[in-house]
Coordinates of C-alpha atoms in Angstrom, one line a residue:
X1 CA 0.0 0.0 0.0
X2 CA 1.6 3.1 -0.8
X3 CA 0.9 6.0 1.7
X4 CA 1.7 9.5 2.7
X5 CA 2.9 10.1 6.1
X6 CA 1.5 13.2 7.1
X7 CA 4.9 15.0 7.5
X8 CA 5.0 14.8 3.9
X9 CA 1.7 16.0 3.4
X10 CA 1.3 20.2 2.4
X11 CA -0.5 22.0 5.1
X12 CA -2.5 23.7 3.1
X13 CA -3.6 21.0 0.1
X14 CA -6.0 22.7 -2.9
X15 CA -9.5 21.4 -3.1
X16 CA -12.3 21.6 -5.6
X17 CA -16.1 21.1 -4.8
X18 CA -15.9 18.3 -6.8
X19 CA -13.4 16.6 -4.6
X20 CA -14.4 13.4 -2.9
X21 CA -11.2 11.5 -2.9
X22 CA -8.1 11.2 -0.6
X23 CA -5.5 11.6 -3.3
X24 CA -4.6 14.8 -2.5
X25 CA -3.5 13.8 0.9
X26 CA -1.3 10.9 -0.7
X27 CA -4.2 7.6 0.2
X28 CA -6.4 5.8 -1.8
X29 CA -10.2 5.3 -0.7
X30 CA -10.2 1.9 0.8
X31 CA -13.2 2.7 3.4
X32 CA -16.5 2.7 1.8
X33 CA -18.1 6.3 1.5
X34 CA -21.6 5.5 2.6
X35 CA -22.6 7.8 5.3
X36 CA -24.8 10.7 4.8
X37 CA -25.4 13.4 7.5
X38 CA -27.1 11.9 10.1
X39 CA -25.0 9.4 10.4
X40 CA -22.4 11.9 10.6
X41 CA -24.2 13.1 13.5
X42 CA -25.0 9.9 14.9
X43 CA -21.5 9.0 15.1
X44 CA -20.2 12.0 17.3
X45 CA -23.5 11.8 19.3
X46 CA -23.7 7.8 20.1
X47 CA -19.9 8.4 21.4
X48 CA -21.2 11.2 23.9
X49 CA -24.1 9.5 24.7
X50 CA -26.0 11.4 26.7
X51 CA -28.2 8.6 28.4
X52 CA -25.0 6.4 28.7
X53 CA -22.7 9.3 30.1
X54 CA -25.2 11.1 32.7
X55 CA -26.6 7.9 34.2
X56 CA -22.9 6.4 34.9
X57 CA -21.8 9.6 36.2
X58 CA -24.8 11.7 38.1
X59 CA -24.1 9.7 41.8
X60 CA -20.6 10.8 41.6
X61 CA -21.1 14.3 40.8
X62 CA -24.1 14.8 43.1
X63 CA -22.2 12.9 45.7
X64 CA -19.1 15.5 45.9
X65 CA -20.8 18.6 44.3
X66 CA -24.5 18.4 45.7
X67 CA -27.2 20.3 43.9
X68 CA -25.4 22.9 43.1
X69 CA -23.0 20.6 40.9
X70 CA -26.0 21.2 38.1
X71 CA -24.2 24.7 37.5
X72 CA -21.1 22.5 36.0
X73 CA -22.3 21.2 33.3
X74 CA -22.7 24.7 31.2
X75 CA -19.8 25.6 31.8
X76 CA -18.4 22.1 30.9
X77 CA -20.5 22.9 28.0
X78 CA -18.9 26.3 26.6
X79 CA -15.5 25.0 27.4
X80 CA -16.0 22.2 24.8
X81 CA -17.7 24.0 22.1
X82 CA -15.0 26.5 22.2
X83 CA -12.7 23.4 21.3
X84 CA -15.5 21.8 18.9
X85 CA -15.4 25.4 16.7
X86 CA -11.2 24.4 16.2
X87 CA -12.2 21.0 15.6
X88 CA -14.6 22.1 13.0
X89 CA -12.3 24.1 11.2
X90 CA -10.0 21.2 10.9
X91 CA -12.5 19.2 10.2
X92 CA -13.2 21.4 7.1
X93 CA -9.5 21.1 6.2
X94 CA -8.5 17.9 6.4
X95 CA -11.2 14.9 6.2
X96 CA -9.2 11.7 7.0
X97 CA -9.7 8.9 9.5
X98 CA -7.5 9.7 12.3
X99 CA -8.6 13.2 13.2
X100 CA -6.9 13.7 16.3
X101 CA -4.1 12.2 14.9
X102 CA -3.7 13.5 11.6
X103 CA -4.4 17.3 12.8
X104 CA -2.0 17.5 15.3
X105 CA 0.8 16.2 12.7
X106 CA 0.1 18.7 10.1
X107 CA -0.3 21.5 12.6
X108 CA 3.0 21.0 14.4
X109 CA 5.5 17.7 13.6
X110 CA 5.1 13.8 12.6
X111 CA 6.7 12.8 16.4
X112 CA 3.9 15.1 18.4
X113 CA 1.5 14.2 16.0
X114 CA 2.3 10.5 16.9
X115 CA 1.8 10.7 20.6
X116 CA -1.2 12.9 20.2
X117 CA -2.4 10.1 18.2
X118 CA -1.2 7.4 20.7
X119 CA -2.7 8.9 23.8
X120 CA -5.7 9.5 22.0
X121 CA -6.1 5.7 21.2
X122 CA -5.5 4.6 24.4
X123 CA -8.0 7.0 25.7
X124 CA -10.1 5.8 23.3
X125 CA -9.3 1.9 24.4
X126 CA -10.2 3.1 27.8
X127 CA -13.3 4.7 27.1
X128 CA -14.6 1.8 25.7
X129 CA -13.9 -0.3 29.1
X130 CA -15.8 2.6 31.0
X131 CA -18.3 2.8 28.1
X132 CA -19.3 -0.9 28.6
X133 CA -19.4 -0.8 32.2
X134 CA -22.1 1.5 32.8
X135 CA -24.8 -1.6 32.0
X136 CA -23.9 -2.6 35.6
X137 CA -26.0 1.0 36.3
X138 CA -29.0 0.3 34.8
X139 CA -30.3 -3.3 34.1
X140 CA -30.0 -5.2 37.8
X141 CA -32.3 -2.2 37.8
X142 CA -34.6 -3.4 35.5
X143 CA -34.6 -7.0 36.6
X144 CA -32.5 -8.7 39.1
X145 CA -31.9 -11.5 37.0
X146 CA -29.1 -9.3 35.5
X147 CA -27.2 -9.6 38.6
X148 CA -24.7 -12.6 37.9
X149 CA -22.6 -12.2 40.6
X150 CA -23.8 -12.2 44.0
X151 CA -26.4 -9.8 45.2
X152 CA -25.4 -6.0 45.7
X153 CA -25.9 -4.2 42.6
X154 CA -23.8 -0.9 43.5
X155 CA -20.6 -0.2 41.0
X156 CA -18.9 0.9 44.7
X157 CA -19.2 -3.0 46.0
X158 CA -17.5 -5.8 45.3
X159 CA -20.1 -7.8 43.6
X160 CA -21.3 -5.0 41.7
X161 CA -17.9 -3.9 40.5
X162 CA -17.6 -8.0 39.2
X163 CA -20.7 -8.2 37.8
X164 CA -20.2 -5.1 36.0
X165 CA -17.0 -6.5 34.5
X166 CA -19.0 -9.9 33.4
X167 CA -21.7 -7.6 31.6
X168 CA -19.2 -5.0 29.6
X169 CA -17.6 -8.0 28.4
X170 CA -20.4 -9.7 26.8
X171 CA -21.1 -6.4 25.1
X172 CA -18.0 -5.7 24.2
X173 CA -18.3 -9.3 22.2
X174 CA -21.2 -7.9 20.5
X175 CA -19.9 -4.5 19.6
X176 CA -16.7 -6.3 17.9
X177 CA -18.5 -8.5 15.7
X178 CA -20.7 -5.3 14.5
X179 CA -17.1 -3.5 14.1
X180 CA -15.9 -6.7 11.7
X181 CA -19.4 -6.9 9.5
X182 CA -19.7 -3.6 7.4
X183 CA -20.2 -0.4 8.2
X184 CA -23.4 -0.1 6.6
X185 CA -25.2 -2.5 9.3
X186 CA -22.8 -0.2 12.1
X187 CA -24.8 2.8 10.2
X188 CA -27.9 1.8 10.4
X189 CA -27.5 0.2 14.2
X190 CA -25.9 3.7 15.3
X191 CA -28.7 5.5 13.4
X192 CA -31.4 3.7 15.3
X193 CA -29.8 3.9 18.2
X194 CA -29.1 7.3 18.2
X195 CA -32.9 8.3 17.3
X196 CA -34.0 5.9 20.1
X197 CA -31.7 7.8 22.4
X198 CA -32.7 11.3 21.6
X199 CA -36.3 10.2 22.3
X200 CA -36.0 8.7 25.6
X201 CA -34.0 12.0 27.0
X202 CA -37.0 14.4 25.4
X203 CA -39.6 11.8 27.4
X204 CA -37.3 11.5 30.6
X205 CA -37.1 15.2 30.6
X206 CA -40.3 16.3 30.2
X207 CA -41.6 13.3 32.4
X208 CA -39.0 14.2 35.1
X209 CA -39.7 18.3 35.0
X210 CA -43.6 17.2 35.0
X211 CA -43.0 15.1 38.3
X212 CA -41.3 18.1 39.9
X213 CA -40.4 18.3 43.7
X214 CA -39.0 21.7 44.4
X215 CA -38.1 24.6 42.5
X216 CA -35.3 25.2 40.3
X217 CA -33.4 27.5 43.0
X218 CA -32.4 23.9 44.6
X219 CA -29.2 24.4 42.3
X220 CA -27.5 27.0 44.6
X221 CA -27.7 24.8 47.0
X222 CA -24.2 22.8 48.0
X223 CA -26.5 20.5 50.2
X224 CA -23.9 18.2 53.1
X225 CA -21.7 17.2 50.1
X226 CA -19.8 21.0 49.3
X227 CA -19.5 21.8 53.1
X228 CA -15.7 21.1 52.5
X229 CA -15.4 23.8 50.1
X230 CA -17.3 25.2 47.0
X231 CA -14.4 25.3 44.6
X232 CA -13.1 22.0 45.6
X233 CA -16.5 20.3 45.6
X234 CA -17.0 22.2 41.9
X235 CA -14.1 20.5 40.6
X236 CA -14.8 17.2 41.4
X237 CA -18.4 17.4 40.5
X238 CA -17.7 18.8 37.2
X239 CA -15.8 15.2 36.1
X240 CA -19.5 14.1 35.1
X241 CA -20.0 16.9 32.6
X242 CA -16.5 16.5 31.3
X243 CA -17.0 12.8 31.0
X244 CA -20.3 13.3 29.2
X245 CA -18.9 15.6 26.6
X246 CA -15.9 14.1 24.9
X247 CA -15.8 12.3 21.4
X248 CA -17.6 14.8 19.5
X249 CA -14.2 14.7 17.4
X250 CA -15.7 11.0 15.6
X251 CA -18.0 12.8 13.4
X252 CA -14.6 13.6 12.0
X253 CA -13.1 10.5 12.6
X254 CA -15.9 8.9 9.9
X255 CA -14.7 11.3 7.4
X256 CA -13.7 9.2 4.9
X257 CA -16.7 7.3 4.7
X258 CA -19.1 10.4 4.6
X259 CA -20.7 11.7 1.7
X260 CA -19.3 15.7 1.4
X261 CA -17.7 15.2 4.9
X262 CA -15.9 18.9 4.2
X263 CA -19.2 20.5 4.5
X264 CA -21.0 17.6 6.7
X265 CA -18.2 17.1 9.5
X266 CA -17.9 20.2 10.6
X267 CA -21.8 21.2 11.2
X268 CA -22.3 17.0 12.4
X269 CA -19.2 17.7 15.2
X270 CA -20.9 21.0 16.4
X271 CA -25.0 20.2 16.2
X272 CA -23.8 16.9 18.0
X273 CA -22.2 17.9 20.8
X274 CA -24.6 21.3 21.6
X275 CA -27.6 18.7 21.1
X276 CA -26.0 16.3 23.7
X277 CA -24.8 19.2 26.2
X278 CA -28.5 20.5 26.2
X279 CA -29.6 17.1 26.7
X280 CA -27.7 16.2 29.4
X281 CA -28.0 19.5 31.0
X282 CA -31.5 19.2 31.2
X283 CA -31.3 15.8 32.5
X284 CA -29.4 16.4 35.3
X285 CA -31.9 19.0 36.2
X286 CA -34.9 17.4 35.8
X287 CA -33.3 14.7 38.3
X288 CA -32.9 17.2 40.9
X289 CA -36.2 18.7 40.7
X290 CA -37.7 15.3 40.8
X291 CA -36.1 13.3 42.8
X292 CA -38.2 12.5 46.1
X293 CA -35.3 13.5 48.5
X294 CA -32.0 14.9 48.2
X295 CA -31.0 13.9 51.7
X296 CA -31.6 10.4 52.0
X297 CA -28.5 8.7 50.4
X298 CA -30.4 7.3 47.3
X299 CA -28.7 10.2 44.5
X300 CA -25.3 9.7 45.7
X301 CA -25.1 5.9 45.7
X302 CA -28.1 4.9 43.0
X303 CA -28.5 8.4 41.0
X304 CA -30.3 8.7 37.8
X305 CA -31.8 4.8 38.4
X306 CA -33.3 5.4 41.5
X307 CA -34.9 8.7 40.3
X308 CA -37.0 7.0 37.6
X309 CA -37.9 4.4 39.4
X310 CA -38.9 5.7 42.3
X311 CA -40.7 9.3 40.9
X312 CA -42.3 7.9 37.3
X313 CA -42.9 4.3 38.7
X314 CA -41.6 1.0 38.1
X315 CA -43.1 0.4 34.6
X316 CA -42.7 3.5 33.2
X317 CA -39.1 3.9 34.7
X318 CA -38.2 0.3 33.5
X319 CA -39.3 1.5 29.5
X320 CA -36.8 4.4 30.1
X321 CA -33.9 2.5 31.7
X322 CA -34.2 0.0 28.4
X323 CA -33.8 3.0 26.4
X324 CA -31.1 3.7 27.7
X325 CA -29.6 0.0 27.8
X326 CA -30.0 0.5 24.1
X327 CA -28.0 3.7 23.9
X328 CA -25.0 2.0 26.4
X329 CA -24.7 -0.9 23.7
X330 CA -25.0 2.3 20.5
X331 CA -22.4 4.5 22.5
X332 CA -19.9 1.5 23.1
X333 CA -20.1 0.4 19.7
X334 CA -19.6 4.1 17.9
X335 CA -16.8 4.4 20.8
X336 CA -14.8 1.5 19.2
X337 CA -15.7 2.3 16.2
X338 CA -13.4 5.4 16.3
X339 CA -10.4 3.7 18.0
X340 CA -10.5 1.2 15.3
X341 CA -10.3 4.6 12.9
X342 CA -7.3 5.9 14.6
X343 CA -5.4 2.5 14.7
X344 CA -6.2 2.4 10.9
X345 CA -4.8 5.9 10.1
X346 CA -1.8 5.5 12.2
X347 CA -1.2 1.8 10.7
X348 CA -1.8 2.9 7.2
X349 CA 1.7 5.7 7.6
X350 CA 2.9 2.8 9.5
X351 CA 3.5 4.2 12.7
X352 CA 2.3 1.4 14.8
X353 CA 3.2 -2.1 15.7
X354 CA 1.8 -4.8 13.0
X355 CA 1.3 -1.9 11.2
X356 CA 0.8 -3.9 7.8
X357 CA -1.8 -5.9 9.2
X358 CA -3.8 -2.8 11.4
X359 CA -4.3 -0.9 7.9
X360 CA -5.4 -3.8 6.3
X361 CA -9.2 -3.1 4.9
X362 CA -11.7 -5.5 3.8
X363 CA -12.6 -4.6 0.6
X364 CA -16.2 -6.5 0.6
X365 CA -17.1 -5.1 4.2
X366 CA -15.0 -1.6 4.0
X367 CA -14.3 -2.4 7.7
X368 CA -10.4 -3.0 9.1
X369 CA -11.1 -5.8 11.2
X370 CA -7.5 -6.2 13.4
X371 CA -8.4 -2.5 14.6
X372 CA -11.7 -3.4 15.7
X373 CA -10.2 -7.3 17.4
X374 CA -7.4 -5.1 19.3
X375 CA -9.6 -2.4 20.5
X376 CA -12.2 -5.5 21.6
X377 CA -9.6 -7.5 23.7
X378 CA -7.7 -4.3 25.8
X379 CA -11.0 -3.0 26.4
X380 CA -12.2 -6.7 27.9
X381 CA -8.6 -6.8 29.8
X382 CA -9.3 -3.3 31.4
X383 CA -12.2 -4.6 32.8
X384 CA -10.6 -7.3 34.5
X385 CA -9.4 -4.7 36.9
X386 CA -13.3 -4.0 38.4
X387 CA -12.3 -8.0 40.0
X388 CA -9.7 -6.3 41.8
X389 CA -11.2 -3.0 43.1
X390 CA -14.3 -1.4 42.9
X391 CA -12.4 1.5 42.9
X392 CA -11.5 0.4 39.6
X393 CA -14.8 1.6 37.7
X394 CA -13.8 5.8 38.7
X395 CA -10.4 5.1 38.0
X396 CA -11.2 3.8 34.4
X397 CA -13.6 6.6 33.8
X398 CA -11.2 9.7 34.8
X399 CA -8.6 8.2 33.2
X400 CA -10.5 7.7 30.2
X401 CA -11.1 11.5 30.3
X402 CA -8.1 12.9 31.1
X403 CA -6.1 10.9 28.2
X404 CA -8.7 12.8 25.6
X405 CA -8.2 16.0 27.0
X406 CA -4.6 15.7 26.6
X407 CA -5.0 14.7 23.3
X408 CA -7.3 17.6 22.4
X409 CA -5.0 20.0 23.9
X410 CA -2.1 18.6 21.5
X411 CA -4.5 19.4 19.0
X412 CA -5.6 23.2 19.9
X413 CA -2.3 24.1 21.2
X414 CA -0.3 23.7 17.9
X415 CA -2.9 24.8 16.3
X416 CA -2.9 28.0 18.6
X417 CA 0.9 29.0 17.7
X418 CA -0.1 28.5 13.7
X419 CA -2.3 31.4 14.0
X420 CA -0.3 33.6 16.1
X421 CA 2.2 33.2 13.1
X422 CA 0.0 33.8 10.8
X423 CA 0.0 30.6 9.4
X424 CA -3.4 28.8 9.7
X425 CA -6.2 30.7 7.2
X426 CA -9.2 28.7 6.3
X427 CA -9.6 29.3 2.4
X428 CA -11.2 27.0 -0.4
X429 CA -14.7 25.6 -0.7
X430 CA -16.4 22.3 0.0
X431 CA -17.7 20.0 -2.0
X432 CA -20.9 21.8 -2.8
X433 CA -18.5 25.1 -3.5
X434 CA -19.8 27.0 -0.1
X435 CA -16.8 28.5 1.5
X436 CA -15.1 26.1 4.1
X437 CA -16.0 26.5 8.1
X438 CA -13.9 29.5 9.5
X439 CA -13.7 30.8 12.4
X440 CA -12.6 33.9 11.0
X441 CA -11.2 36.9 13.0
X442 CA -12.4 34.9 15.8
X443 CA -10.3 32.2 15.6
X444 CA -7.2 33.3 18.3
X445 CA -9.6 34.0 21.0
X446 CA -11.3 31.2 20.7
X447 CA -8.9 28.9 20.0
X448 CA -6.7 30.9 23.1
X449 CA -9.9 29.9 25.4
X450 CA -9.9 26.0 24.3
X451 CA -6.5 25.6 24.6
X452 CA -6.3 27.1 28.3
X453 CA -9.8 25.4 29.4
X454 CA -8.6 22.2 28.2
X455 CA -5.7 22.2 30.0
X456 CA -7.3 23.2 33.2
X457 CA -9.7 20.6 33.3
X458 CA -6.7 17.9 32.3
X459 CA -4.9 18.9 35.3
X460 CA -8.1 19.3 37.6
X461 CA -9.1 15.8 36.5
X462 CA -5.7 14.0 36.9
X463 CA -5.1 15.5 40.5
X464 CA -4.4 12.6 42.8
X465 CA -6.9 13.1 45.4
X466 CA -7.2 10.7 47.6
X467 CA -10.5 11.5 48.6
X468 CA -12.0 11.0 45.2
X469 CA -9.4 8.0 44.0
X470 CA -8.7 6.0 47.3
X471 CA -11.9 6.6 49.6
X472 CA -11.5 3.3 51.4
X473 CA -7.2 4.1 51.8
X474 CA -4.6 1.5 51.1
X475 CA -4.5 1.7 47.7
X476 CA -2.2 4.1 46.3
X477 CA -2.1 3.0 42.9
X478 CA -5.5 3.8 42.4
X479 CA -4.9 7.6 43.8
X480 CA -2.3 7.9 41.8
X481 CA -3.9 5.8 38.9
X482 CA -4.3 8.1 35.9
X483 CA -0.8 10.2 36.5
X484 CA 0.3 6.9 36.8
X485 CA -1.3 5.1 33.4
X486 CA -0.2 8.4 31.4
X487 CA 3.1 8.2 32.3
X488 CA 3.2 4.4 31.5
X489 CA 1.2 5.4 28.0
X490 CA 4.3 7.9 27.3
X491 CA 6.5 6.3 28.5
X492 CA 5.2 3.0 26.1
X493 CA 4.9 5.3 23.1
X494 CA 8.9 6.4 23.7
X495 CA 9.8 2.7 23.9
X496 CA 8.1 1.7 20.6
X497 CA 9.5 4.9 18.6
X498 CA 13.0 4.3 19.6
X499 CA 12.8 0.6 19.2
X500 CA 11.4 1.3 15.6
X501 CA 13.6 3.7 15.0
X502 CA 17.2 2.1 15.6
X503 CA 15.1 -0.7 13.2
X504 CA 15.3 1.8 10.6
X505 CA 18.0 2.8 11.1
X506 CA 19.7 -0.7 11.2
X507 CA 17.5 -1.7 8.1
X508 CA 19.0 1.1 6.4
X509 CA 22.7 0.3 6.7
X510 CA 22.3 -2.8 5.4

C-alpha cells in the first residue's frame, strides 16, 4: 500500500467542490463512502451518549458537588464547544480517519503528532472499558436476574464492581463483531440507536420536569456534600459533565466514509455535541427537581436509576432504563468504532506495531477488522481490573477522560501557535462550492480559550486526590492511577518509537 505520512503531506492542500477522494493527501479510498449526514451526527453523538454518560456519572457528581453541581455542566459545556469550533475548522480542512491524529501532525511535527495520536487511542481503548461498564448502572435495575454475581448491585461494591466487568464484556463481544461486519449495518445500528436515544431524553425530561419536587433554585444549594469547600466540591463534581462531553471529534473521525464530509463534518461535530450538552444538561436537572429526596443517600449511591424508578414508577421507569440499555450498547459500539479509525490511520503511515496488518481493509465489508479485534480484547482486559477493586470503575472513567483532553490540547495548542504566526487561514470551498467552516477573525480567541480550558480541566481531572481515587485508603495505585497510566502510556509510546527507529535505522545500513 503506498501512503503518505502526514509530515510529507502540504498543510494547506488545494481542493475543488468536486473533490471526494483522498489523493490529495497521498491515500487511496479503501473505506466505503456510505454515510450521509445523520449518520455523521450519529457517530459524534452515540460516542457522547448522553443517556449512557449522565446515568454512569450523576451519583458521583451529586455525591461531591451536591445540587449545586448542576451549574457544571454549562460551563463544561462552553469549554467544549470552544474546542468543537477548532475542531470544526479542521475538520473542514482535512477529512481523513485519524482526526486527532492526523491534525495534530500537520499543525506541528510527525513525532507530536504521533503521541497525540497514541494517547488519544488509548484514551479511546479506555473509554470503551468505561463505556461498557455502565450496563452494571442500569439493568439489575430493571430485573435482578441481571445480577450474575452475588447480590449488591452498586458499581462501589465488590459484587457489583464483578458483575459489572462480566456484563461490559459480553457487550464488548457484540460490539466487535458489529465493528468486523460492514459499516453499513454499524450505520444503520448507530442510526437507530441514536434516534432511540434522543427520544428517551426528550420523554425522561419532560416526564422528570412534569413530576417536579422543588423549584429550580435547589441548584444553589451545596446541600452536606460541598460543606468542605465550593471550589473543591465544583471541581470534582464537574468530572460528570466533562466525561459526558468528549468524542464529538468522531464525526470527524468517519470522514472518509461520509458523503461531502468537508461540508458535513464540521456542522455534524458542532449540532452533535450542543444537542447532547442540552440534553444532558436538562437531565441532570430534571433529576434534581424530581427526585423525592435529596437527603436520604439514594442520588449519591443509585442516581439517575433510583430517580426514575422511584418518581415515574416502576413500569414507566423500567421503559426508560431499556432505552437507555440501548444507547450503552450504540455508545460502546460508535466508541470503538473510532479507535478502530485511529489504529487504521496511524497503521496505514505505519506508525504502529503490525502496522501492515492494522491498515489492512476488507474490501467486501469496507471495515479494518485487526483495529476493531485489538480495540475488543484491551477494552475486555481493562475490565478485568473492576475484579480487583471497585475502585476500579472511577479510576477507568477519569482516566479515560483525562487521556482525551490531553489529546485535544495537542490538537488546539499547535494549532494555537499556527495562527499567532499567521500561518493557519481557512480558504477554499467544500464539495458543494460553499466556502469552508472559518472561524474567522475569531479564531485566536477562541482557540486561546480551548486551549487554556482544556488544559485546566486535564490537570483538575488528573489530580491525585485521595478523597476521590482512594476513599477506602490503602490503595495508592488507584490515587495515583491516571498520572500513573499516562506516564506508563508515554513512557510505552517512547519505547516503541526508539525501538522502531534504531530498526530503521539498522534496516538502512544494510
Amino acid at each position: 500500500m503506498t501512503t503518505t505520512a502526514p509530515s510529507d503531506v502540504r498543510p494547506d492542500p488545494p481542493h475543488s467542490s468536486a473533490d471526494h477522494s483522498l489523493a490529495e493527501f497521498g491515500y487511496r479510498q479503501e473505506l466505503h463512502r456510505s454515510l450521509g449526514r445523520y449518520a455523521s451526527f450519529a457517530a459524534g453523538f452515540s460516542f457522547i451518549s448522553v443517556l449512557t454518560t449522565v446515568f454512569q456519572f450523576f451519583a458521583f457528581g451529586y455525591a461531591f458537588g451536591g445540587p449545586v453541581f448542576f451549574w457544571t455542566w454549562p460551563a463544561v459545556l462552553l469549554g467544549q464547544l470552544l474546542v468543537a469550533a477548532c475542531f470544526a475548522e479542521l475538520a473542514a480542512r482535512y477529512p481523513i480517519s485519524g482526526a486527532i491524529y492526523q491534525w495534530s501532525s500537520r499543525l506541528s511535527n510527525p513525532g507530536f503528532g504521533w503521541f497525540a495520536g497514541w494517547i488519544m487511542v488509548i484514551g479511546q481503548i479506555v473509554v470503551v472499558a468505561a463505556a461498557a461498564l455502565a450496563l452494571q448502572l442500569v439493568l439489575p435495575a430493571i430485573w435482578s436476574g441481571f445480577q450474575l454475581i452475588g447480590t449488591d448491585t452498586a458499581v462501589t461494591s465488590a459484587d457489583g464492581a464483578a458483575n459489572a466487568a462480566v456484563l461490559g464484556v459480553i457487550l464488548l463481544a457484540l460490539t466487535t463483531l458489529v465493528n468486523i461486519l460492514d459499516n453499513r449495518v454499524m450505520s444503520v445500528i448507530n442510526r437507530v440507536g441514536v434516534t432511540a436515544e434522543i427520544i428517551g431524553a426528550v420523554l425522561i425530561i419532560v416526564l422528570l420536569l412534569t413530576h417536579s419536587e422543588r423549584s429550580p433554585g435547589i441548584t444553589f444549594h451545596t446541600g452536606v456534600a460541598a460543606q468542605s469547600g465550593l471550589f473543591g466540591a465544583l471541581m470534582v463534581g464537574s468530572f460528570a459533565a466533562a466525561y459526558v462531553m468528549i468524542g464529538f471529534d468522531s464525526a470527524g473521525e468517519m470522514s472518509e466514509e461520509t458523503h461531502h464530509p468537508r461540508r458535513t463534518a464540521p456542522r455534524t461535530i458542532l449540532v452533535a455535541l450542543g444537542a447532547a450538552g442540552l440534553l444532558a444538561t436538562l437531565i441532570v436537572l430534571g433529576g434534581l427537581l424530581a427526585a423525592p429526596s435529596l437527603t436520604d443517600g439514594h442520588l449519591s449511591v443509585d442516581g439517575l436509576s433510583y430517580v426514575l424508578t422511584s418518581s415515574l414508577g416502576d413500569g414507566v421507569g423500567r421503559v426508560l432504563l431499556a432505552d437507555v440499555v440501548v444507547a450503552i450498547a450504540v455508545a460502546t459500539l460508535a466508541i470503538q468504532t473510532a479507535a478502530c479509525r485511529m489504529l487504521f490511520s496511524m497503521a496505514r503511515d505505519g506508525r504502529l506495531p503490525f502496522s501492515a496488518r492494522l491498515a489492512k481493509v476488507n474490501p467486501r465489508t469496507g471495515m479494518p477488522s485487526a483495529p476493531a479485534l485489538v480495540v475488543g480484547v484491551l477494552a475486555a482486559v481493562l475490565l478485568l481490573l473492576n475484579f480487583a477493586s471497585p475502585d476500579a470503575f472511577l479510576a477507568i472513567g477519569t482516566t479515560c477522560i483525562v487521556m482525551l483532553y490531553l489529546a485535544y490540547a495537542m490538537v488546539t495548542g499547535p494549532l494555537l501557535v499556527r495562527r499567532l504566526r499567521g500561518e493557519f487561514a481557512v480558504e477554499g470551498t467544500d464539495e458543494t462550492g460553499a466556502k469552508l467552516f472559518s472561524l474567522g477573525r475569531w479564531g485566536v480567541p477562541v482557540n486561546a480559550l480551548a486551549l487554556l480550558y482544556g488544559l485546566f480541566m486535564t490537570v483538575n481531572l488528573a489530580w491525585p486526590r485521595a478523597a476521590v481515587y482512594d476513599p477506602a485508603g490503602g490503595h495508592w495505585y488507584f490515587q495515583w492511577f491516571t498520572v500513573l497510566f499516562l506516564l506508563l502510556t508515554v513512557g510505552a509510546g517512547v519505547g516503541y518509537r526508539t525501538w522502531a527507529q534504531r530498526g530503521h535505522a539498522a534496516s538502512e545500513g544494510l
